[in-house]
CSV table of C-alpha atoms in Angstrom, one decimal:
chain,number,residue,atom,x,y,z
A,246,MET,CA,116.6,118.9,57.4
A,247,ASP,CA,118.4,116.4,55.1
A,248,LEU,CA,120.0,113.8,57.4
A,249,ASN,CA,122.0,112.0,54.7
A,250,TRP,CA,125.7,111.8,55.4
A,251,VAL,CA,128.0,114.2,53.6
A,252,VAL,CA,131.8,113.6,53.1
A,253,HIS,CA,133.8,116.4,54.7
A,254,ALA,CA,137.5,117.1,55.2
A,255,VAL,CA,139.0,116.2,58.6
A,256,PRO,CA,139.4,119.3,60.8
A,257,ASN,CA,142.8,120.8,60.3
A,258,VAL,CA,143.9,121.3,63.9
A,259,PRO,CA,147.6,122.4,63.7
A,260,ALA,CA,150.0,119.7,64.7
A,261,ASP,CA,151.7,121.9,67.3
A,262,VAL,CA,148.5,122.3,69.3
A,263,PRO,CA,148.7,120.1,72.5
A,264,SER,CA,146.0,117.4,72.7
A,265,ASP,CA,144.5,119.1,75.8
A,266,LYS,CA,144.2,122.4,74.0
A,267,ARG,CA,142.6,121.2,70.7
A,268,ILE,CA,139.1,121.9,72.0
A,269,HIS,CA,140.2,125.5,72.7
A,270,TRP,CA,141.5,125.7,69.1
A,271,LEU,CA,138.2,124.5,67.7
A,272,ALA,CA,136.2,127.0,69.7
A,273,GLY,CA,138.5,129.9,68.9
A,274,ASN,CA,139.0,129.2,65.2
A,275,MET,CA,135.8,127.5,63.8
A,276,LYS,CA,133.1,130.1,63.5
A,277,LYS,CA,130.2,127.6,63.4
A,278,PHE,CA,131.5,125.1,65.9
A,279,CYS,CA,129.6,124.5,69.2
A,280,VAL,CA,130.3,122.0,72.0
A,281,LEU,CA,126.6,121.5,72.9
A,282,PRO,CA,125.8,118.7,70.5
A,283,TRP,CA,128.2,116.6,72.6
A,284,LEU,CA,126.8,117.8,75.9
A,285,ASN,CA,123.3,119.2,75.9
A,286,LEU,CA,119.6,118.6,75.2
A,287,ASN,CA,116.7,121.0,75.5
A,288,THR,CA,113.0,120.6,75.6
A,289,ASN,CA,110.1,122.8,74.5
A,290,PRO,CA,107.3,123.1,77.1
A,291,ASN,CA,105.6,120.1,75.4
A,292,GLY,CA,108.7,117.9,75.8
A,293,ASN,CA,109.8,118.0,72.2
A,294,VAL,CA,113.6,117.8,72.0
A,295,LYS,CA,116.0,120.4,70.6
A,296,LEU,CA,119.7,120.9,70.8
A,297,CYS,CA,119.5,124.0,73.0
A,298,CYS,CA,117.3,126.8,74.2
A,299,SER,CA,118.5,129.2,71.5
A,300,ILE,CA,117.1,127.2,68.6
A,301,ALA,CA,114.0,128.2,66.7
A,302,MET,CA,110.7,126.5,67.4
A,303,ASP,CA,110.7,124.3,64.3
A,304,TYR,CA,114.2,122.7,64.5
A,305,PHE,CA,113.7,119.6,66.6
A,306,VAL,CA,115.8,116.5,67.1
A,307,GLY,CA,113.7,114.1,65.1
A,308,PHE,CA,113.4,110.9,63.3
A,309,GLY,CA,111.7,109.5,60.1
A,310,LYS,CA,110.5,111.3,57.0
A,311,PRO,CA,108.7,113.5,57.4
A,312,ALA,CA,110.7,114.1,60.6
A,313,LYS,CA,108.8,113.6,63.9
A,314,PRO,CA,110.3,115.2,67.0
A,315,PHE,CA,111.6,113.1,69.8
A,316,ASN,CA,110.0,113.7,73.2
A,317,LEU,CA,111.8,113.3,76.5
A,318,GLY,CA,108.6,112.1,78.1
A,319,TYR,CA,108.0,109.3,75.7
A,320,ASP,CA,111.3,108.4,73.9
A,321,ASP,CA,114.3,106.6,75.5
A,322,ILE,CA,117.3,108.9,76.1
A,323,ASP,CA,119.7,106.5,74.4
A,324,THR,CA,117.6,106.6,71.2
A,325,ILE,CA,117.4,110.4,71.2
A,326,TRP,CA,121.1,111.0,72.1
A,327,ASN,CA,122.6,108.9,69.4
A,328,SER,CA,119.9,109.3,66.8
A,329,GLU,CA,120.8,109.9,63.1
A,330,HIS,CA,119.9,113.6,63.7
A,331,MET,CA,122.4,114.0,66.5
A,332,LEU,CA,125.1,112.1,64.7
A,333,ASN,CA,124.7,114.3,61.7
A,334,VAL,CA,124.7,117.6,63.7
A,335,ARG,CA,127.9,116.5,65.5
A,336,ASP,CA,129.5,115.9,62.2
A,337,LEU,CA,128.5,119.3,60.8
A,338,HIS,CA,129.8,121.1,63.8
A,339,ARG,CA,133.0,119.2,63.9
A,340,GLN,CA,133.6,120.2,60.3
A,341,ASN,CA,132.7,123.9,60.9
A,342,ASN,CA,129.7,123.7,58.6
A,343,GLY,CA,127.2,124.3,61.4
A,344,SER,CA,123.6,123.2,61.0
A,345,GLY,CA,120.2,124.7,60.2
A,346,ASP,CA,119.3,124.2,63.9
A,347,CYS,CA,121.8,126.9,64.9
A,348,ALA,CA,120.9,129.6,62.4
A,349,ASP,CA,119.7,132.0,65.2
A,350,CYS,CA,123.2,132.0,66.8
A,351,TYR,CA,124.8,132.7,63.5
A,352,ARG,CA,122.4,135.6,62.9
A,353,MET,CA,123.1,137.1,66.4
A,354,GLU,CA,126.8,137.0,65.8
A,355,LYS,CA,126.4,139.0,62.6
A,356,VAL,CA,124.4,141.7,64.4
A,357,SER,CA,126.1,141.9,67.8
A,358,GLY,CA,129.3,139.8,67.6
A,359,HIS,CA,128.0,137.6,70.4
A,360,SER,CA,125.7,134.6,70.7
A,361,PRO,CA,124.8,131.7,73.1
A,362,ARG,CA,127.1,129.5,71.0
A,363,LYS,CA,130.1,131.6,72.0
A,364,GLY,CA,129.0,131.8,75.6
A,365,GLN,CA,128.5,128.0,75.9
A,366,ASN,CA,131.8,127.2,74.3
A,367,LYS,CA,133.6,129.5,76.7
A,368,MET,CA,131.7,128.2,79.7
A,369,TRP,CA,132.3,124.5,79.1
A,370,ILE,CA,135.9,124.9,78.1
A,371,MET,CA,136.4,126.8,81.4
A,372,ARG,CA,134.6,124.2,83.4
A,373,GLN,CA,136.7,121.3,82.0
A,374,GLU,CA,139.8,122.8,83.6
A,375,ASN,CA,138.7,121.5,87.0
A,376,ASP,CA,136.8,118.4,85.7
A,377,GLU,CA,138.9,115.6,84.3
A,378,GLU,CA,136.0,113.5,83.2
A,379,LEU,CA,134.5,116.4,81.3
A,380,ALA,CA,137.9,117.3,79.8
A,381,SER,CA,138.3,113.7,78.6
A,382,HIS,CA,134.8,113.8,77.1
A,383,LEU,CA,135.3,117.1,75.3
A,384,ASN,CA,138.7,116.0,73.9
A,385,THR,CA,136.9,113.1,72.0
A,386,ILE,CA,135.5,115.8,69.7
A,387,THR,CA,139.0,116.2,68.2
A,388,GLU,CA,139.4,112.5,67.7
A,389,TYR,CA,137.9,112.0,64.3
A,390,ASP,CA,138.0,109.5,61.5
A,391,GLY,CA,136.3,110.8,58.3
A,392,VAL,CA,135.7,107.2,57.1
A,393,ASN,CA,134.2,105.9,60.4
A,394,LYS,CA,132.5,109.2,61.4
A,395,LYS,CA,129.3,107.5,62.5
A,396,MET,CA,131.3,105.6,65.1
A,397,PHE,CA,133.2,108.7,66.3
A,398,ASN,CA,130.0,110.8,66.6
A,399,THR,CA,128.3,108.1,68.7
A,400,LEU,CA,128.6,108.8,72.4
A,401,ASP,CA,128.7,106.4,75.4
A,402,THR,CA,128.2,109.3,77.8
A,403,LEU,CA,124.6,110.5,78.1
A,404,PRO,CA,123.9,114.3,78.1
A,405,LEU,CA,125.8,116.1,80.9
A,406,SER,CA,123.6,119.2,80.5
A,407,LEU,CA,119.8,119.6,80.4
A,408,GLU,CA,117.7,122.6,79.6
A,409,LEU,CA,114.1,121.9,80.5
A,410,ARG,CA,110.8,123.8,80.0
A,411,LEU,CA,108.4,121.9,82.2
A,412,GLY,CA,105.1,123.1,80.7
A,413,ASN,CA,103.7,126.6,80.5
A,414,GLN,CA,102.4,127.4,84.0
A,415,CYS,CA,103.0,131.1,84.5
A,416,ASN,CA,101.5,134.0,86.4
A,417,LEU,CA,102.2,136.7,83.8
A,418,LYS,CA,101.0,137.8,80.4
A,419,CYS,CA,104.2,139.4,79.0
A,420,ILE,CA,103.7,141.4,75.9
A,421,THR,CA,106.3,139.4,73.9
A,422,CYS,CA,105.2,136.0,75.1
A,423,TRP,CA,102.8,133.3,73.7
A,424,GLY,CA,100.8,130.4,74.9
A,425,MET,CA,103.5,127.8,74.7
A,426,SER,CA,105.3,129.7,77.5
A,427,SER,CA,102.4,131.2,79.4
A,428,SER,CA,99.1,129.5,80.4
A,429,LEU,CA,97.6,132.9,81.0
A,430,ILE,CA,98.5,134.2,77.6
A,431,GLN,CA,96.9,131.1,76.1
A,432,ASP,CA,93.7,131.8,78.0
A,433,GLU,CA,93.7,135.4,77.0
A,434,ARG,CA,94.2,134.7,73.3
A,435,ARG,CA,91.5,132.1,73.3
A,436,ASP,CA,89.1,134.7,74.5
A,437,ILE,CA,90.3,137.3,72.0
A,438,LEU,CA,90.1,134.9,69.1
A,439,ARG,CA,86.6,133.8,70.0
A,440,SER,CA,85.4,137.3,70.3
A,441,GLY,CA,86.2,138.2,66.7
A,442,VAL,CA,87.5,141.6,67.7
A,443,LEU,CA,90.8,141.3,65.7
A,444,LYS,CA,88.9,141.0,62.5
A,445,GLU,CA,86.6,143.9,63.4
A,446,GLN,CA,89.7,146.0,63.8
A,447,LYS,CA,91.2,144.8,60.5
A,448,LEU,CA,94.0,143.0,62.3
A,449,ASP,CA,93.7,139.9,60.1
A,450,TRP,CA,97.5,139.3,60.2
A,451,LEU,CA,97.4,139.1,64.0
A,452,GLN,CA,94.3,137.0,64.0
A,453,ASP,CA,96.0,134.5,61.7
A,454,LYS,CA,99.2,134.4,63.6
A,455,TRP,CA,97.5,134.0,67.0
A,456,GLN,CA,95.2,131.3,65.7
A,457,ASP,CA,98.1,129.3,64.4
A,458,ASP,CA,100.0,129.7,67.7
A,459,TYR,CA,96.9,128.9,69.7
A,460,ASP,CA,96.1,125.7,67.7
A,461,LEU,CA,99.7,124.5,68.0
A,462,VAL,CA,99.7,124.9,71.8
A,463,GLU,CA,96.3,123.1,72.1
A,464,LYS,CA,97.6,120.1,70.2
A,465,SER,CA,100.6,119.8,72.5
A,466,GLU,CA,100.6,117.7,75.6
A,467,ILE,CA,102.1,120.5,77.7
A,468,THR,CA,101.2,119.3,81.2
A,469,GLU,CA,101.6,115.5,80.8
A,470,TRP,CA,105.0,114.6,79.4
A,471,TYR,CA,107.1,115.5,82.5
A,472,GLU,CA,105.0,113.3,84.7
A,473,THR,CA,105.5,110.1,82.7
A,474,GLU,CA,107.5,107.1,83.8
A,475,MET,CA,109.7,107.5,80.8
A,476,PHE,CA,110.6,111.0,81.7
A,477,TYR,CA,111.8,110.1,85.2
A,478,LYS,CA,113.5,106.9,83.9
A,479,ASN,CA,115.4,109.1,81.5
A,480,PHE,CA,116.2,111.7,84.2
A,481,ARG,CA,117.4,109.1,86.6
A,482,ARG,CA,119.8,107.7,84.0
A,483,MET,CA,121.4,111.1,83.6
A,484,ALA,CA,121.2,112.3,87.2
A,485,PRO,CA,124.4,110.8,88.6
A,486,LYS,CA,126.7,112.5,86.1
A,487,LEU,CA,124.7,115.6,85.2
A,488,ARG,CA,126.9,118.7,85.3
A,489,ARG,CA,124.1,121.3,84.6
A,490,LEU,CA,120.3,121.4,85.0
A,491,TYR,CA,118.7,124.5,83.6
A,492,THR,CA,115.0,125.0,84.1
A,493,THR,CA,112.5,127.6,83.1
A,494,GLY,CA,108.9,127.6,82.1
A,495,GLY,CA,106.5,129.2,82.4
A,496,GLU,CA,107.7,130.3,85.8
A,497,PRO,CA,109.9,127.5,87.2
A,498,THR,CA,109.4,128.5,90.9
A,499,LEU,CA,105.7,127.6,90.5
A,500,ILE,CA,106.2,124.2,88.8
A,501,LYS,CA,106.3,121.3,91.3
A,502,ALA,CA,108.1,118.9,89.0
A,503,ASN,CA,111.3,121.0,89.6
A,504,TYR,CA,111.3,119.9,93.2
A,505,LYS,CA,111.1,116.3,92.1
A,506,MET,CA,114.1,116.7,89.9
A,507,PHE,CA,116.1,118.2,92.7
A,508,GLU,CA,115.1,115.2,94.9
A,509,GLU,CA,116.3,112.8,92.2
A,510,LEU,CA,119.7,114.6,92.0
A,511,ILE,CA,120.1,114.4,95.8
A,512,ALA,CA,119.1,110.7,95.7
A,513,ALA,CA,121.8,110.1,93.1
A,514,GLY,CA,124.4,111.8,95.3
A,515,ASN,CA,124.8,114.7,92.9
A,516,LYS,CA,124.8,117.9,94.9
A,517,ASN,CA,127.5,119.3,92.7
A,518,CYS,CA,125.2,119.5,89.7
A,519,LYS,CA,125.0,123.2,88.8
A,520,ILE,CA,121.3,124.3,89.0
A,521,GLU,CA,120.4,127.2,86.7
A,522,PHE,CA,117.0,128.7,86.4
A,523,THR,CA,115.4,131.8,84.9
A,524,THR,CA,112.7,133.5,86.9
A,525,ASN,CA,110.6,136.6,86.4
A,526,MET,CA,111.1,137.5,90.0
A,527,THR,CA,107.4,138.2,90.7
A,528,THR,CA,107.0,135.3,93.2
A,529,TRP,CA,109.0,133.9,96.1
A,530,ASN,CA,108.2,130.3,96.7
A,531,PRO,CA,109.8,129.1,100.0
A,532,LYS,CA,109.6,125.4,99.0
A,533,PHE,CA,111.5,126.0,95.8
A,534,TYR,CA,114.3,128.0,97.4
A,535,GLU,CA,114.5,125.5,100.3
A,536,ALA,CA,115.0,122.7,97.9
A,537,LEU,CA,117.5,124.8,96.0
A,538,SER,CA,119.6,125.4,99.1
A,539,GLN,CA,120.8,121.8,99.1
A,540,PHE,CA,123.0,122.4,96.1
A,541,ASP,CA,126.5,123.8,96.1
A,542,ASN,CA,126.4,125.5,92.7
A,543,VAL,CA,123.4,127.6,91.7
A,544,GLU,CA,122.9,130.2,89.1
A,545,ILE,CA,119.9,132.5,89.6
A,546,GLN,CA,119.0,134.2,86.3
A,547,MET,CA,116.8,137.1,86.9
A,548,SER,CA,114.8,138.1,83.8
A,549,ILE,CA,114.1,141.8,84.1
A,550,ASP,CA,113.0,143.9,81.1
A,551,GLY,CA,112.4,147.2,82.9
A,552,VAL,CA,112.0,149.1,86.1
A,553,GLY,CA,108.7,150.4,87.6
A,554,SER,CA,106.0,151.2,85.0
A,555,VAL,CA,108.2,149.8,82.1
A,556,ALA,CA,108.4,146.4,83.9
A,557,GLU,CA,104.7,146.4,84.7
A,558,TYR,CA,103.8,147.2,81.1
A,559,ILE,CA,106.1,144.6,79.3
A,560,ARG,CA,105.6,141.9,82.0
A,561,TYR,CA,101.8,142.4,82.3
A,562,GLY,CA,100.7,141.3,85.8
A,563,THR,CA,103.9,142.4,87.4
A,564,LYS,CA,103.9,144.5,90.6
A,565,TRP,CA,107.3,146.2,90.6
A,566,ASP,CA,107.4,146.6,94.4
A,567,VAL,CA,107.2,142.8,94.7
A,568,VAL,CA,109.9,142.3,92.1
A,569,ARG,CA,112.1,144.8,93.9
A,570,GLU,CA,111.7,143.0,97.2
A,571,ASN,CA,112.4,139.6,95.6
A,572,ILE,CA,115.6,141.0,94.1
A,573,LYS,CA,116.8,141.9,97.6
A,574,LYS,CA,115.9,138.3,98.8
A,575,VAL,CA,118.0,136.8,96.0
A,576,PHE,CA,121.0,138.9,96.9
A,577,GLU,CA,120.6,138.1,100.6
A,578,MET,CA,120.4,134.4,100.0
A,579,ALA,CA,123.3,134.2,97.5
A,580,SER,CA,125.6,136.5,99.5
A,581,THR,CA,126.2,133.7,102.1
A,582,ARG,CA,126.9,131.1,99.4
A,583,PRO,CA,130.2,131.7,97.6
A,584,ASN,CA,129.5,129.4,94.7
A,585,TRP,CA,126.1,130.8,93.9
A,586,ARG,CA,126.0,133.2,91.0
A,587,ILE,CA,123.5,135.9,90.1
A,588,LEU,CA,122.8,137.0,86.6
A,589,CYS,CA,120.3,139.3,85.1
A,590,TYR,CA,119.1,139.1,81.5
A,591,THR,CA,117.2,141.8,79.7
A,592,VAL,CA,115.5,141.1,76.4
A,593,LEU,CA,116.1,144.1,74.1
A,594,GLN,CA,113.0,145.1,72.3
A,595,ALA,CA,111.1,148.1,70.9
A,596,LEU,CA,109.7,148.9,74.3
A,597,ASN,CA,112.8,149.0,76.5
A,598,TYR,CA,116.2,149.4,74.7
A,599,GLN,CA,116.4,153.0,75.9
A,600,TYR,CA,115.6,152.2,79.5
A,601,VAL,CA,118.2,149.5,80.4
A,602,THR,CA,120.3,151.9,82.5
A,603,GLU,CA,117.5,152.0,85.1
A,604,ILE,CA,118.0,148.2,85.6
A,605,TRP,CA,121.7,148.8,86.1
A,606,ASP,CA,121.0,151.2,88.9
A,607,VAL,CA,118.9,148.6,90.8
A,608,LEU,CA,121.4,145.8,90.3
A,609,SER,CA,124.3,148.0,91.4
A,610,LYS,CA,122.6,149.1,94.6
A,611,GLU,CA,122.0,145.6,95.8
A,612,ALA,CA,125.3,144.2,94.6
A,613,GLU,CA,127.2,146.8,96.6
A,614,PHE,CA,125.0,146.5,99.7
A,615,TYR,CA,125.3,142.6,99.9
A,616,LYS,CA,128.9,142.5,98.5
A,617,LYS,CA,127.7,140.0,95.9
A,618,ARG,CA,128.6,140.2,92.2
A,619,VAL,CA,125.9,140.3,89.6
A,620,GLU,CA,126.3,140.2,85.8
A,621,TRP,CA,124.0,141.8,83.3
A,622,TRP,CA,123.6,140.8,79.7
A,623,PRO,CA,121.3,141.9,76.9
A,624,ILE,CA,119.5,139.4,74.7
A,625,THR,CA,118.2,140.7,71.4
A,626,LEU,CA,114.5,139.7,70.9
A,627,SER,CA,114.2,137.5,67.8
A,628,TYR,CA,110.4,136.7,68.2
A,629,PRO,CA,107.9,138.2,67.5
A,630,LEU,CA,109.7,140.4,65.0
A,631,TYR,CA,107.1,143.2,65.2
A,632,LEU,CA,108.1,143.8,68.8
A,633,GLY,CA,111.8,143.8,68.1
A,634,LEU,CA,114.2,146.6,67.4
A,635,ALA,CA,113.5,146.5,63.7
A,636,ALA,CA,110.1,148.1,64.5
A,637,ILE,CA,111.9,151.4,65.6
A,638,PRO,CA,113.6,153.6,63.0
A,639,LYS,CA,117.3,153.4,63.3
A,640,GLU,CA,117.8,157.1,63.7
A,641,ASP,CA,115.5,157.1,66.8
A,642,ARG,CA,117.3,154.1,68.3
A,643,ILE,CA,120.7,155.7,67.9
A,644,LYS,CA,119.6,158.8,69.9
A,645,SER,CA,119.7,156.6,73.0
A,646,ILE,CA,123.4,155.6,72.6
A,647,PRO,CA,125.2,158.7,74.1
A,648,ARG,CA,123.1,158.6,77.3
A,649,ILE,CA,123.7,154.8,77.7
A,650,ARG,CA,127.4,155.2,77.1
A,651,GLU,CA,127.6,158.0,79.7
A,652,LYS,CA,125.9,155.8,82.3
A,653,ALA,CA,128.0,152.8,81.4
A,654,ARG,CA,131.2,154.7,82.3
A,655,GLN,CA,130.0,154.8,85.9
A,656,TYR,CA,130.0,151.0,85.9
A,657,ASP,CA,133.1,150.2,83.8
A,658,SER,CA,135.3,149.0,86.6
A,659,GLY,CA,136.8,145.6,87.3
A,660,LEU,CA,136.7,146.2,91.1
A,661,ALA,CA,133.0,146.8,91.7
A,662,ASN,CA,130.3,144.1,92.2
A,663,PHE,CA,128.4,145.3,89.2
A,664,THR,CA,130.2,146.3,85.9
A,665,VAL,CA,129.2,147.1,82.4
A,666,ASN,CA,132.3,146.2,80.4
A,667,LYS,CA,133.2,146.7,76.8
A,668,ASP,CA,131.9,143.3,75.7
A,669,THR,CA,128.5,144.0,77.2
A,670,MET,CA,128.4,147.4,75.7
A,671,ALA,CA,129.4,146.1,72.3
A,672,ALA,CA,126.6,143.6,72.3
A,673,LEU,CA,124.1,146.3,73.4
A,674,GLU,CA,125.2,148.9,71.0
A,675,ASN,CA,125.6,146.6,68.0
A,676,SER,CA,122.0,145.4,68.5
A,677,ILE,CA,120.6,148.9,68.8
A,678,ILE,CA,122.6,150.2,65.8
A,679,ASN,CA,122.9,147.3,63.3
A,680,ILE,CA,119.4,145.9,63.1
A,681,PRO,CA,117.8,147.3,60.0
A,682,TYR,CA,114.5,149.2,60.2
A,683,ASN,CA,111.4,147.4,58.8
A,684,GLU,CA,108.4,149.5,58.0
A,685,MET,CA,106.0,146.5,58.0
A,686,TYR,CA,107.1,145.5,61.5
A,687,SER,CA,106.8,149.1,62.6
A,688,ASN,CA,103.2,149.3,61.4
A,689,GLN,CA,102.4,145.9,63.0
A,690,PHE,CA,104.0,147.0,66.3
A,691,LYS,CA,101.8,150.1,66.4
A,692,GLY,CA,98.6,148.1,65.6
A,693,TYR,CA,99.4,145.4,68.1
A,694,LYS,CA,100.2,147.8,70.9
A,695,LYS,CA,97.1,150.0,70.3
A,696,PHE,CA,94.8,146.9,70.3
A,697,LEU,CA,96.3,145.2,73.3
A,698,ASP,CA,96.3,148.4,75.4
A,699,SER,CA,92.6,148.9,74.7
A,700,TYR,CA,91.7,145.3,75.3
A,701,ARG,CA,93.6,144.9,78.6
A,702,ALA,CA,92.2,148.3,79.8
A,703,LYS,CA,88.7,146.9,79.4
A,704,ASN,CA,89.3,143.3,80.4
A,705,GLY,CA,92.3,143.4,82.7
């Protein structure tokens, strides 16, 4: 990315917009504006820093030419937060030009009308209504001087939100995953690559892709950066005022460093920090949930891509009966804590788009039994493309729509603890309908699936 400064016009917020509503105006009227460059940092499993978890692998917050990624385990948070990269991104967002980092959100919006950018804008603007310090911080976004923009984009407040992937320790080998997010996938692909079986089956494209991915993971210090003195120094600096800590993995309930971060927040007197984590629901770690119970605001994000055999196939290594029992435990625990939220995300892909209603039935049953609301949301798979919806002919995908709509009518009510509203359906249907079919991805999907089924049957 070119980090040279570019002269832009000052945002034209109408004069009649009150000062405390200018951030609402920016989020509602500027199609490429996002609040996260003023609030959030994210790490890859190897500690390299990005703006948020929705950004593609190769868009890091970096320095120098050629750009080298900052790493939260080795670089000082002040240097990262007000680096030339961050100043430039804030300027681009403030001017509604967006940045290359955020291309995936812009693509999602064209396909489905929704994106994490929109969701984050909405969430943070809602939160500032009851948080004067946060409101004051967000309002500085609208205070801008085009001449002294460097000064106006420099922040005294450190990140108020962190999204951390602490390594790749995981207990599953999900069909859409790779070694940076799963230690078991990395081991499996090492064995496959060494065997030469992909070349024997004329899957050279997959051999090359997996070799590149494998080598990248091997070069990364996945298991060391979050145990460094610098990492905990950085975290302690942010802990007192942190509003949000999101953690995933790997599987976060298995990663001990998460307990340490919870302890640091408690030591800083910050029990109000909202803890969010995404879990595959295949394990129940009492120590993790005991530590979690100390916090007032928790968001448990269940990642469920199917029910029964669909779940066990996509999330290889899953035992559905165990997942089903753990879903009950989540509802039971959250039902006695009013400020705890339960969400469920499903990654829409070639293997499950027609089976999402089965997930709705499971969620609805527990939500009504425990009288605890749960929200479901589809996320369209963007990587790897050969497992995405583009691998399925559009006419085949569209056949699933009438049945899904009919099921959604049962849950389209504002009174129940589980609903499928028009926004959710719009995101789901738009993804199924609008993504163009790609014959190359379709052929790759068939070859990948045939190979992996055979390999795991023999070596699983």
